Short mmCIF file of C-alpha atoms in Angstrom, two decimals:
data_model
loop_
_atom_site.label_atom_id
_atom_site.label_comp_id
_atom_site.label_asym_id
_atom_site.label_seq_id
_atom_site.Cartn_x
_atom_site.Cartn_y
_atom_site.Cartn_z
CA UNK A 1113 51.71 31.27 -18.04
CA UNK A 1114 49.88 33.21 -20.69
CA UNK A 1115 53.14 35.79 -20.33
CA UNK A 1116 55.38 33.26 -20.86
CA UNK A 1117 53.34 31.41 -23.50
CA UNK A 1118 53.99 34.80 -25.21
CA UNK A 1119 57.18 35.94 -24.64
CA UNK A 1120 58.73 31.96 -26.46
CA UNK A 1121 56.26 32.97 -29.00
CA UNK A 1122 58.02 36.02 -29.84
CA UNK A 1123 61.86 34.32 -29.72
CA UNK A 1124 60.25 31.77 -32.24
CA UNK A 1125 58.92 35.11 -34.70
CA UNK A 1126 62.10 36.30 -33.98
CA UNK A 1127 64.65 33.39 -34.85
CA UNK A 1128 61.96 32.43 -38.30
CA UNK A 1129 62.71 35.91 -39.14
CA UNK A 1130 66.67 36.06 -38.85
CA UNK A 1131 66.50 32.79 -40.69
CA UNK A 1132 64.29 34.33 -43.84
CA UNK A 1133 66.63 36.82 -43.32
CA UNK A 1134 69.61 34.68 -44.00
CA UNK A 1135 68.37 32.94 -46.68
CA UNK A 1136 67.30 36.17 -48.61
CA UNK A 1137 70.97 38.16 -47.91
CA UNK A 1138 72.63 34.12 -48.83
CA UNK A 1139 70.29 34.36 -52.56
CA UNK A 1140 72.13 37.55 -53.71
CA UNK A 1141 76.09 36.13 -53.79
CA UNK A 1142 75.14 32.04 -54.77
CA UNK A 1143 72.83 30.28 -56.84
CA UNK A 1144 69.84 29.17 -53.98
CA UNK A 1145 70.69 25.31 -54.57
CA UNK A 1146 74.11 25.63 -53.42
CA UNK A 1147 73.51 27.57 -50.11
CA UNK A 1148 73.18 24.94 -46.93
CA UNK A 1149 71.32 25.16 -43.79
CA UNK A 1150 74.82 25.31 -42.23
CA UNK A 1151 75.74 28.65 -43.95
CA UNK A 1152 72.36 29.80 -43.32
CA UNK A 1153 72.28 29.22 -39.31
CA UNK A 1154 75.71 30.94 -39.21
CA UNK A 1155 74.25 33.75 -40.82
CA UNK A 1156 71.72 33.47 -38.98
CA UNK A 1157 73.21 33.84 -35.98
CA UNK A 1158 71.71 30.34 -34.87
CA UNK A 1159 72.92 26.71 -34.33
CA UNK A 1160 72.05 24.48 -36.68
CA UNK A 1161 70.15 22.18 -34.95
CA UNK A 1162 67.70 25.40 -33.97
CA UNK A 1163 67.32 25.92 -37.75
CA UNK A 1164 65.57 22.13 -38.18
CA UNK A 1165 63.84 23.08 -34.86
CA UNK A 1166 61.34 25.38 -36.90
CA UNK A 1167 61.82 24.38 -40.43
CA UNK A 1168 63.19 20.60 -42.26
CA UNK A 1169 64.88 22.39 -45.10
CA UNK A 1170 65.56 25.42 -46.48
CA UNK A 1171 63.13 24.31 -49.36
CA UNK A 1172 60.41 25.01 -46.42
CA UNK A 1173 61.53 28.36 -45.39
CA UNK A 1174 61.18 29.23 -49.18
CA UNK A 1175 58.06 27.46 -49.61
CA UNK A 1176 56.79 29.77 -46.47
CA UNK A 1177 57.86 32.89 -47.85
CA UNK A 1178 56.56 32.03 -51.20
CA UNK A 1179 53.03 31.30 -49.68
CA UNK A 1180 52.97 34.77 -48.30
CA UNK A 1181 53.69 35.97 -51.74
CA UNK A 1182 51.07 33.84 -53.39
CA UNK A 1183 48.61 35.22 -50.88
CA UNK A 1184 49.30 38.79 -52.24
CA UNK A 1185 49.06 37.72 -55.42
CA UNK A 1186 45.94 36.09 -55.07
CA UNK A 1187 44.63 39.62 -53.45
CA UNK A 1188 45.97 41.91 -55.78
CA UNK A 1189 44.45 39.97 -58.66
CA UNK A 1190 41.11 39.22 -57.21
CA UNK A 1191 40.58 42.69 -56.20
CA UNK A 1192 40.27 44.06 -59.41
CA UNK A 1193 38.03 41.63 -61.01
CA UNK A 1194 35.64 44.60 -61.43
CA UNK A 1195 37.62 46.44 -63.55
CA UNK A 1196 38.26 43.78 -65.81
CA UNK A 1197 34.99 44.09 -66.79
CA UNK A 1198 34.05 47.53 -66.95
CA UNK A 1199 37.39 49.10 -68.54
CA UNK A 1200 37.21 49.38 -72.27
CA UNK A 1201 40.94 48.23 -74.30
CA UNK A 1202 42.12 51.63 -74.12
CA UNK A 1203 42.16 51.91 -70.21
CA UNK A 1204 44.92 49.96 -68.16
CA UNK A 1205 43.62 48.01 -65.12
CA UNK A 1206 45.88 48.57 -62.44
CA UNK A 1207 46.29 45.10 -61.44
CA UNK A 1208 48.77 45.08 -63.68
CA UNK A 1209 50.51 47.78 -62.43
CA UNK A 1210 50.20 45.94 -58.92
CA UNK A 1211 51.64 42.40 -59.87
CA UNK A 1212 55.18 43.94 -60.77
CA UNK A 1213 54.86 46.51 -57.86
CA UNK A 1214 54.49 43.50 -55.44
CA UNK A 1215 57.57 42.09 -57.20
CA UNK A 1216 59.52 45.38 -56.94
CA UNK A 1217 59.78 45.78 -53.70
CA UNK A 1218 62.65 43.27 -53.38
CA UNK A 1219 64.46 43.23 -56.85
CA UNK A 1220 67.52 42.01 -56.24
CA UNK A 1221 65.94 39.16 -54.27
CA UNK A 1222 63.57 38.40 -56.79
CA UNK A 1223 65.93 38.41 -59.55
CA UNK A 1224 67.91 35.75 -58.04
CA UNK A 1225 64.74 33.69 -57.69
CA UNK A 1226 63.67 34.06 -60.77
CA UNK A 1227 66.60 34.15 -63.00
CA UNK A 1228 69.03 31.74 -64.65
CA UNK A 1229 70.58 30.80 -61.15
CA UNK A 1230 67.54 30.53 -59.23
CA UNK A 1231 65.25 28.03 -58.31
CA UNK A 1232 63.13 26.61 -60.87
CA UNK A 1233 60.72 25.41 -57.94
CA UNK A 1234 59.85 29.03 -57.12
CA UNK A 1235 59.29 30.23 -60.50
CA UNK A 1236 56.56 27.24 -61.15
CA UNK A 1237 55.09 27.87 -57.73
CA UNK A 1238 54.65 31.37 -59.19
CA UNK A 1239 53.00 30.76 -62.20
CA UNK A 1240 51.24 28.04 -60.54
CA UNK A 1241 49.53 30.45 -58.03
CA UNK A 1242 48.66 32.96 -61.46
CA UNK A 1243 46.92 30.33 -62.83
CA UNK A 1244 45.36 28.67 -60.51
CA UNK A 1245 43.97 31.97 -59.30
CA UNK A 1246 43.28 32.63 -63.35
CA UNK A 1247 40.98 29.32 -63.36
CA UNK A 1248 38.95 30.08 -60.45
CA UNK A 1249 37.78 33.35 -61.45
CA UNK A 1250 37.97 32.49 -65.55
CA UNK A 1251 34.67 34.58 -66.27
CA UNK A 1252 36.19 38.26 -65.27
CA UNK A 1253 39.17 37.39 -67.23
CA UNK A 1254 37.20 36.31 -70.27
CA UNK A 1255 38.44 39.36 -72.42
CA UNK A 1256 42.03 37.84 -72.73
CA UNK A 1257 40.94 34.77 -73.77
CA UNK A 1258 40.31 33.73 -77.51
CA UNK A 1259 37.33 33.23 -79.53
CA UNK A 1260 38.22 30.03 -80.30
CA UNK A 1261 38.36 26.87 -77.45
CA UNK A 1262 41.67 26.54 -75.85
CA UNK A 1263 41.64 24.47 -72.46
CA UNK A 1264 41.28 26.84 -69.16
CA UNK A 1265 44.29 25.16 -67.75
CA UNK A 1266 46.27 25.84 -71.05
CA UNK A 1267 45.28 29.42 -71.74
CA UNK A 1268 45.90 30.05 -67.86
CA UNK A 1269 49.44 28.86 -68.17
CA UNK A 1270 50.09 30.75 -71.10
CA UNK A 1271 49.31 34.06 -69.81
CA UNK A 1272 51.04 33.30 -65.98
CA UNK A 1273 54.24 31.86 -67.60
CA UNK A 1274 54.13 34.79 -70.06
CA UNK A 1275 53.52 37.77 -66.92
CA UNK A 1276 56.50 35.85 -65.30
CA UNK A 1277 58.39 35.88 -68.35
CA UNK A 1278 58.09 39.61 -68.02
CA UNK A 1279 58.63 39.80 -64.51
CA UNK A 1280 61.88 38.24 -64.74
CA UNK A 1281 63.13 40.40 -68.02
CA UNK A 1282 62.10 43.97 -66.00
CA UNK A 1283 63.64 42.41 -62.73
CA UNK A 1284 67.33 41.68 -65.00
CA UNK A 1285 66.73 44.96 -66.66
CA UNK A 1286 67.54 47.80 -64.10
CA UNK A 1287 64.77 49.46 -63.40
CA UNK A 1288 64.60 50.99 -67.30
CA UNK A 1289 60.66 51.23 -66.91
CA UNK A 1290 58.43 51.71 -63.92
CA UNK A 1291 56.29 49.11 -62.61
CA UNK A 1292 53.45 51.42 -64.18
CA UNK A 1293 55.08 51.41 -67.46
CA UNK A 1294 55.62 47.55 -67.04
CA UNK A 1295 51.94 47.32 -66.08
CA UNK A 1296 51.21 49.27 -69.30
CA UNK A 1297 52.92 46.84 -71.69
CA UNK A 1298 51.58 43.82 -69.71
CA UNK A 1299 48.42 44.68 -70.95
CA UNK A 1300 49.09 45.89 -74.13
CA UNK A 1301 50.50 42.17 -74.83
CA UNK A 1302 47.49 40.17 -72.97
CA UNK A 1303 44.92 42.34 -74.70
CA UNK A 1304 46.28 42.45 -78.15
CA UNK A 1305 43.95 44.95 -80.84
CA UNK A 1306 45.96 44.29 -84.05
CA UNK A 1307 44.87 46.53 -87.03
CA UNK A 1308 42.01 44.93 -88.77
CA UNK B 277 97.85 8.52 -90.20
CA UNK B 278 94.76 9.96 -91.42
CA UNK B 279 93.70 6.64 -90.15
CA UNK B 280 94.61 6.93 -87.12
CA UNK B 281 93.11 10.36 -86.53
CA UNK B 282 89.44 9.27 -87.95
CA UNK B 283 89.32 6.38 -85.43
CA UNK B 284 90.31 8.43 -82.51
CA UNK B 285 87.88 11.07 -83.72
CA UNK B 286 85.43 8.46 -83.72
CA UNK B 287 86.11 7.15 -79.97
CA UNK B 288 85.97 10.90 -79.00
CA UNK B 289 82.58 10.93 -80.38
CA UNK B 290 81.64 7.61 -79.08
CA UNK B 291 82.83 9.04 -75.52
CA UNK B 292 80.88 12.02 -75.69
CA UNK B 293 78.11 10.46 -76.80
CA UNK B 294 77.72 8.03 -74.02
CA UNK B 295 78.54 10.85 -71.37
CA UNK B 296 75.31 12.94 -73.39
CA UNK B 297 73.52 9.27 -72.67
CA UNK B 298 74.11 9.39 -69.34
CA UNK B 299 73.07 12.84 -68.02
CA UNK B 300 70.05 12.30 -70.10
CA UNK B 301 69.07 9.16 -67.80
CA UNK B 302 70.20 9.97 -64.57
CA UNK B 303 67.84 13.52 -65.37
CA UNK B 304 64.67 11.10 -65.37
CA UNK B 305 65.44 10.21 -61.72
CA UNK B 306 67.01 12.85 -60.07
CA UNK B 307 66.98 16.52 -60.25
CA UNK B 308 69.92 17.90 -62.70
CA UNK B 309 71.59 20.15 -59.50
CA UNK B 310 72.01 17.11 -57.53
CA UNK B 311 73.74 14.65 -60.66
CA UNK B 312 77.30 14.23 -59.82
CA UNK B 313 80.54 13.90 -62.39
CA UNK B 314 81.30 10.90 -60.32
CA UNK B 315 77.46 9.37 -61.06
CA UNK B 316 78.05 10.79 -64.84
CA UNK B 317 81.25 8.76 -65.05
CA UNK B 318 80.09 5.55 -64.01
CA UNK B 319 77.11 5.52 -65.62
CA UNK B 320 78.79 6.22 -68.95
CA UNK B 321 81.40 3.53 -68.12
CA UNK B 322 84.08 5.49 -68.35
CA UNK B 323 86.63 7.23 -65.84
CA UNK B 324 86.20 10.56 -63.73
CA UNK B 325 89.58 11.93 -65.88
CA UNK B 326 87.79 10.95 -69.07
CA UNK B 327 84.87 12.67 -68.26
CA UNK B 328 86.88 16.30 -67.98
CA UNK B 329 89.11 15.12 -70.65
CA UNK B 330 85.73 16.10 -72.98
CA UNK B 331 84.05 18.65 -70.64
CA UNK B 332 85.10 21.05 -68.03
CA UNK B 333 81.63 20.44 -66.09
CA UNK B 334 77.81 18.65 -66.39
CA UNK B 335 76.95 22.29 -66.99
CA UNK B 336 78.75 22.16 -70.64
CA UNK B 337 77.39 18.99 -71.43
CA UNK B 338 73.82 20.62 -70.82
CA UNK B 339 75.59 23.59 -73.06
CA UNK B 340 76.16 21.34 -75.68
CA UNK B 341 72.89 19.32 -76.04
CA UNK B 342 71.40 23.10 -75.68
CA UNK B 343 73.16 24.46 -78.74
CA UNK B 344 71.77 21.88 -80.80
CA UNK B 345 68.33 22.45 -79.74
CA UNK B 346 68.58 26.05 -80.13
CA UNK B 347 69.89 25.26 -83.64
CA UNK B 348 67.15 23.27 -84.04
CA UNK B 349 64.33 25.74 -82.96
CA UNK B 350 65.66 28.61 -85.16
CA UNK B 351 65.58 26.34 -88.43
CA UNK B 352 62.19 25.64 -87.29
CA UNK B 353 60.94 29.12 -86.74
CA UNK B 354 63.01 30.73 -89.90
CA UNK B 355 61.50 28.23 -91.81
CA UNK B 356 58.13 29.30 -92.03
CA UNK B 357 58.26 32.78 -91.87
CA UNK B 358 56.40 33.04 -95.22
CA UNK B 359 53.26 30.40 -94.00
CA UNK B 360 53.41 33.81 -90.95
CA UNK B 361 52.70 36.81 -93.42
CA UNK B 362 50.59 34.91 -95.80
CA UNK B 363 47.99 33.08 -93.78
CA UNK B 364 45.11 33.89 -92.59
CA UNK B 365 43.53 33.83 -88.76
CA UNK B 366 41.44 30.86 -89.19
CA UNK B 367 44.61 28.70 -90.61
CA UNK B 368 47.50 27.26 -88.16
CA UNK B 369 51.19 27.73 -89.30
CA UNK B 370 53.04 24.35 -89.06
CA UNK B 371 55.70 26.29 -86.64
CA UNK B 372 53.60 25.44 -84.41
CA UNK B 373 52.78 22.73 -84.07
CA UNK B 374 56.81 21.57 -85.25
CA UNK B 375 57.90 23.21 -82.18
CA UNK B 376 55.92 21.28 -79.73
CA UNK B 377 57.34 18.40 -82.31
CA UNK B 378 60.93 19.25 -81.51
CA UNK B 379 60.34 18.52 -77.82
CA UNK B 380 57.78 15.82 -78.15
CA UNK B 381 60.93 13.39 -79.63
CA UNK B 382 62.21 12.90 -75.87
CA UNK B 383 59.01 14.16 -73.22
CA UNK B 384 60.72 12.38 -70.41
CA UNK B 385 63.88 14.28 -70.35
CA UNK B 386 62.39 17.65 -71.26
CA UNK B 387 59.63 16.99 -68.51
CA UNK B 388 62.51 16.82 -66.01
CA UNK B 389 64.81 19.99 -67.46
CA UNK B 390 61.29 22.07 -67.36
CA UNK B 391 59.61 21.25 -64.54
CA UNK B 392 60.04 22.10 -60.89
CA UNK B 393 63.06 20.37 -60.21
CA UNK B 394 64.72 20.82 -63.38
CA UNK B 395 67.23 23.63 -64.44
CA UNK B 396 66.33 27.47 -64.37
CA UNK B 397 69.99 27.89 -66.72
CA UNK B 398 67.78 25.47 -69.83
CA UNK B 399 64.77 27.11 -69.27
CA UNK B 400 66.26 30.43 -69.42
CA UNK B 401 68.20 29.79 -72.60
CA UNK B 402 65.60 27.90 -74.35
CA UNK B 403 63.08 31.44 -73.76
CA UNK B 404 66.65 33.23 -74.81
CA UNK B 405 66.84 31.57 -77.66
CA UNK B 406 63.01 32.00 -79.19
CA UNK B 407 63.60 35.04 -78.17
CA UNK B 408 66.65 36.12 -79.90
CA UNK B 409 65.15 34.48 -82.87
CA UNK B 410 61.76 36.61 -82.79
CA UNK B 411 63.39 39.67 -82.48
CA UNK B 412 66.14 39.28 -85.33
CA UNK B 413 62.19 38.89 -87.65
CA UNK B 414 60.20 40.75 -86.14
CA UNK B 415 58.91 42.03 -89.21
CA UNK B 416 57.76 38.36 -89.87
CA UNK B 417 55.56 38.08 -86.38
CA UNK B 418 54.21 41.67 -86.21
CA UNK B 419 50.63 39.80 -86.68
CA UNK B 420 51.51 38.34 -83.05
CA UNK B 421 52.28 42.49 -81.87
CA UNK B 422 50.21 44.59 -80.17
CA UNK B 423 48.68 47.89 -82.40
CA UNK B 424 50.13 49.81 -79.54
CA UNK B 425 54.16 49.86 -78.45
CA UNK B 426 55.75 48.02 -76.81
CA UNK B 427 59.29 47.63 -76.67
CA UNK B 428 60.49 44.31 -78.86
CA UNK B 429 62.65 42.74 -75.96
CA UNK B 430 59.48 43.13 -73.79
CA UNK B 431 56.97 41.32 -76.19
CA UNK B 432 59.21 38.60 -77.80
CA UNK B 433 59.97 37.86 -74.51
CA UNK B 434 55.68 38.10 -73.34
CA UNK B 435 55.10 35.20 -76.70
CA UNK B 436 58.45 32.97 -75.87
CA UNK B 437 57.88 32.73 -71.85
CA UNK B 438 54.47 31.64 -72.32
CA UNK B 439 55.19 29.19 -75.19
CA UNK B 440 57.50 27.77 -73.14
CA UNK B 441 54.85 27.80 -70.13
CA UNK B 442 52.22 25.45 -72.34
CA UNK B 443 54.69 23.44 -73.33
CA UNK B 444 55.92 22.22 -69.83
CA UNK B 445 52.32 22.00 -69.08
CA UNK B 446 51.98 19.76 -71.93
CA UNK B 447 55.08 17.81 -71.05
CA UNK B 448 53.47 17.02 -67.46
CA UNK B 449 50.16 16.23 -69.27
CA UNK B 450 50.77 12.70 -70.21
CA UNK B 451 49.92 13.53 -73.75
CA UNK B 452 46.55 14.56 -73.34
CA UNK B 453 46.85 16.08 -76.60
CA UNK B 454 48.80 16.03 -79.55
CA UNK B 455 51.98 18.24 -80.83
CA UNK B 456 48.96 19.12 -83.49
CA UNK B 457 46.56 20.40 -80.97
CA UNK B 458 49.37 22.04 -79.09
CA UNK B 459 50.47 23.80 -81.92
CA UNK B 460 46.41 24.93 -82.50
CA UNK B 461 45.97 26.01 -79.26
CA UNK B 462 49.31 28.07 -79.10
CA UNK B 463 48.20 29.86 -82.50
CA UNK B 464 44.62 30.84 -80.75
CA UNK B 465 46.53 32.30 -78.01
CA UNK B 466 48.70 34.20 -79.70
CA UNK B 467 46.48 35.70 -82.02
CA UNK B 468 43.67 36.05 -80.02
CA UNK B 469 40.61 37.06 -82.13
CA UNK B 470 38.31 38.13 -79.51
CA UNK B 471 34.27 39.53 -80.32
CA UNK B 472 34.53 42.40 -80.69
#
């Protein structure tokens, strides 16, 4: 039983994966709104009605990968909270470094997602996740903030939609910097020293 | 015969605008991807044929009200390029505040086009756009730069992503605050005077 249990397990991993699959290879020739569940259980390799077996849209599958993303997210920037504290403006925390790495490993994926023909749902489940993450740890990020009051939730936003903003100018932009380099300006921009 | 030509150009107009009218109201229920020419048509009272007598696609009609708001947005930031080099940290320039302005004249639409289920293609061209126009004077926002390099493309693009992050936050916020505040809160985060 517990063999079986195990081995139908493993054909569902399997058949979620050639579906994630499909939808990912399906993002780099169409806009993501225009692909259907059809086109994606033929590339799939499935029927149809096995695709709405495991998922009710393809707006799930996304929303599935993209919680697996925001997970990473969430770890890359919490594990660095230290730094944040104890670098001076002149060092680079590499969390920054991190963010577009986690982004690089797919770019022509992620450049779909994220650019003019992508989905707008993504992109503010993105900076959603960046900020939401930004508000619940707001005291190790205090250095980016201003002086003056500006509303968590607003200076949040600012800074997520701005690091995505990035993201999807060095994902258009053909590799011309590194995700170090990237990492480097990132900073640069959040932390700001103007001459005085 | 001169005439005759004014009051066709006028019915052209008239046309146009009530095809404009339409997309603009079926936006507030339904995401932009799914509106159809066929729903566009009827709800401007006019026939399919007249609609692509005017416009090839809803796409150029979104094109058109675009270029007008870029417009728009440019004579707004070109404006007050002098208010940028000649005031102080403690005083917020009107741009500011006049672009959340620009936007504040129709929230319901623009909440739609920016948020989740609205259109990656007017988000991406309204960040284009402030862009574009940040670069061609840069020498007028080098207060908003970094001491340290980094390429233009990269930080005009860091300042107009995240403007355009607060201000779909502040179209979803049910006016919590005012263009005014907006506009105060934007200029804190951009010039960020932390302790130092």
């Amino acid at each position: 039983m517990a063999q079986r249990r195990s081995t139908s397990d493993l054909r569902v991993r399997r058949t979620k994966e050639r579906i994630r699959n499909a939808i990912r290879e399906l993002t780099l020739n169409m806009p993501f709104d225009e692909i259907s569940v059809q086109a994606i259980a033929q590339h799939a390799g499935c029927q149809r009605n096995t695709f709405y077996d495991h998922y009710t849209s393809k707006y799930e599958v996304l929303e599935e990968m993209l919680g697996e993303l925001v997970d990473e997210i969430e770890a890359v920037t919490t594990a660095h909270f230290s730094e944040m504290q104890q670098h001076s403006p002149g060092e680079i925390p590499p969390t920054f470094t991190k963010l577009f790495e986690v982004f690089g490993r797919d770019i022509p994926f992620y450049r779909r997602l994220f650019g003019p023909e992508g989905s707008s749902i993504f992109t503010a489940r993105i900076v959603n996740a960046l900020e939401q993450s930004g508000m619940r740890h707001a005291q190790y990020w205090s250095n980016l903030l201003p002086e003056q009051t500006v509303p968590n939730e607003i200076a949040f936003r600012f800074l997520s939609a701005a690091f995505v903003g990035m993201l999807a100018w060095w994902l258009e932009s053909d590799h011309q910097y590194s995700a170090e380099q990237m990492g480097v300006f990132l900073w640069r921009m959040e932390i700001r020293q103007r001459p005085s």
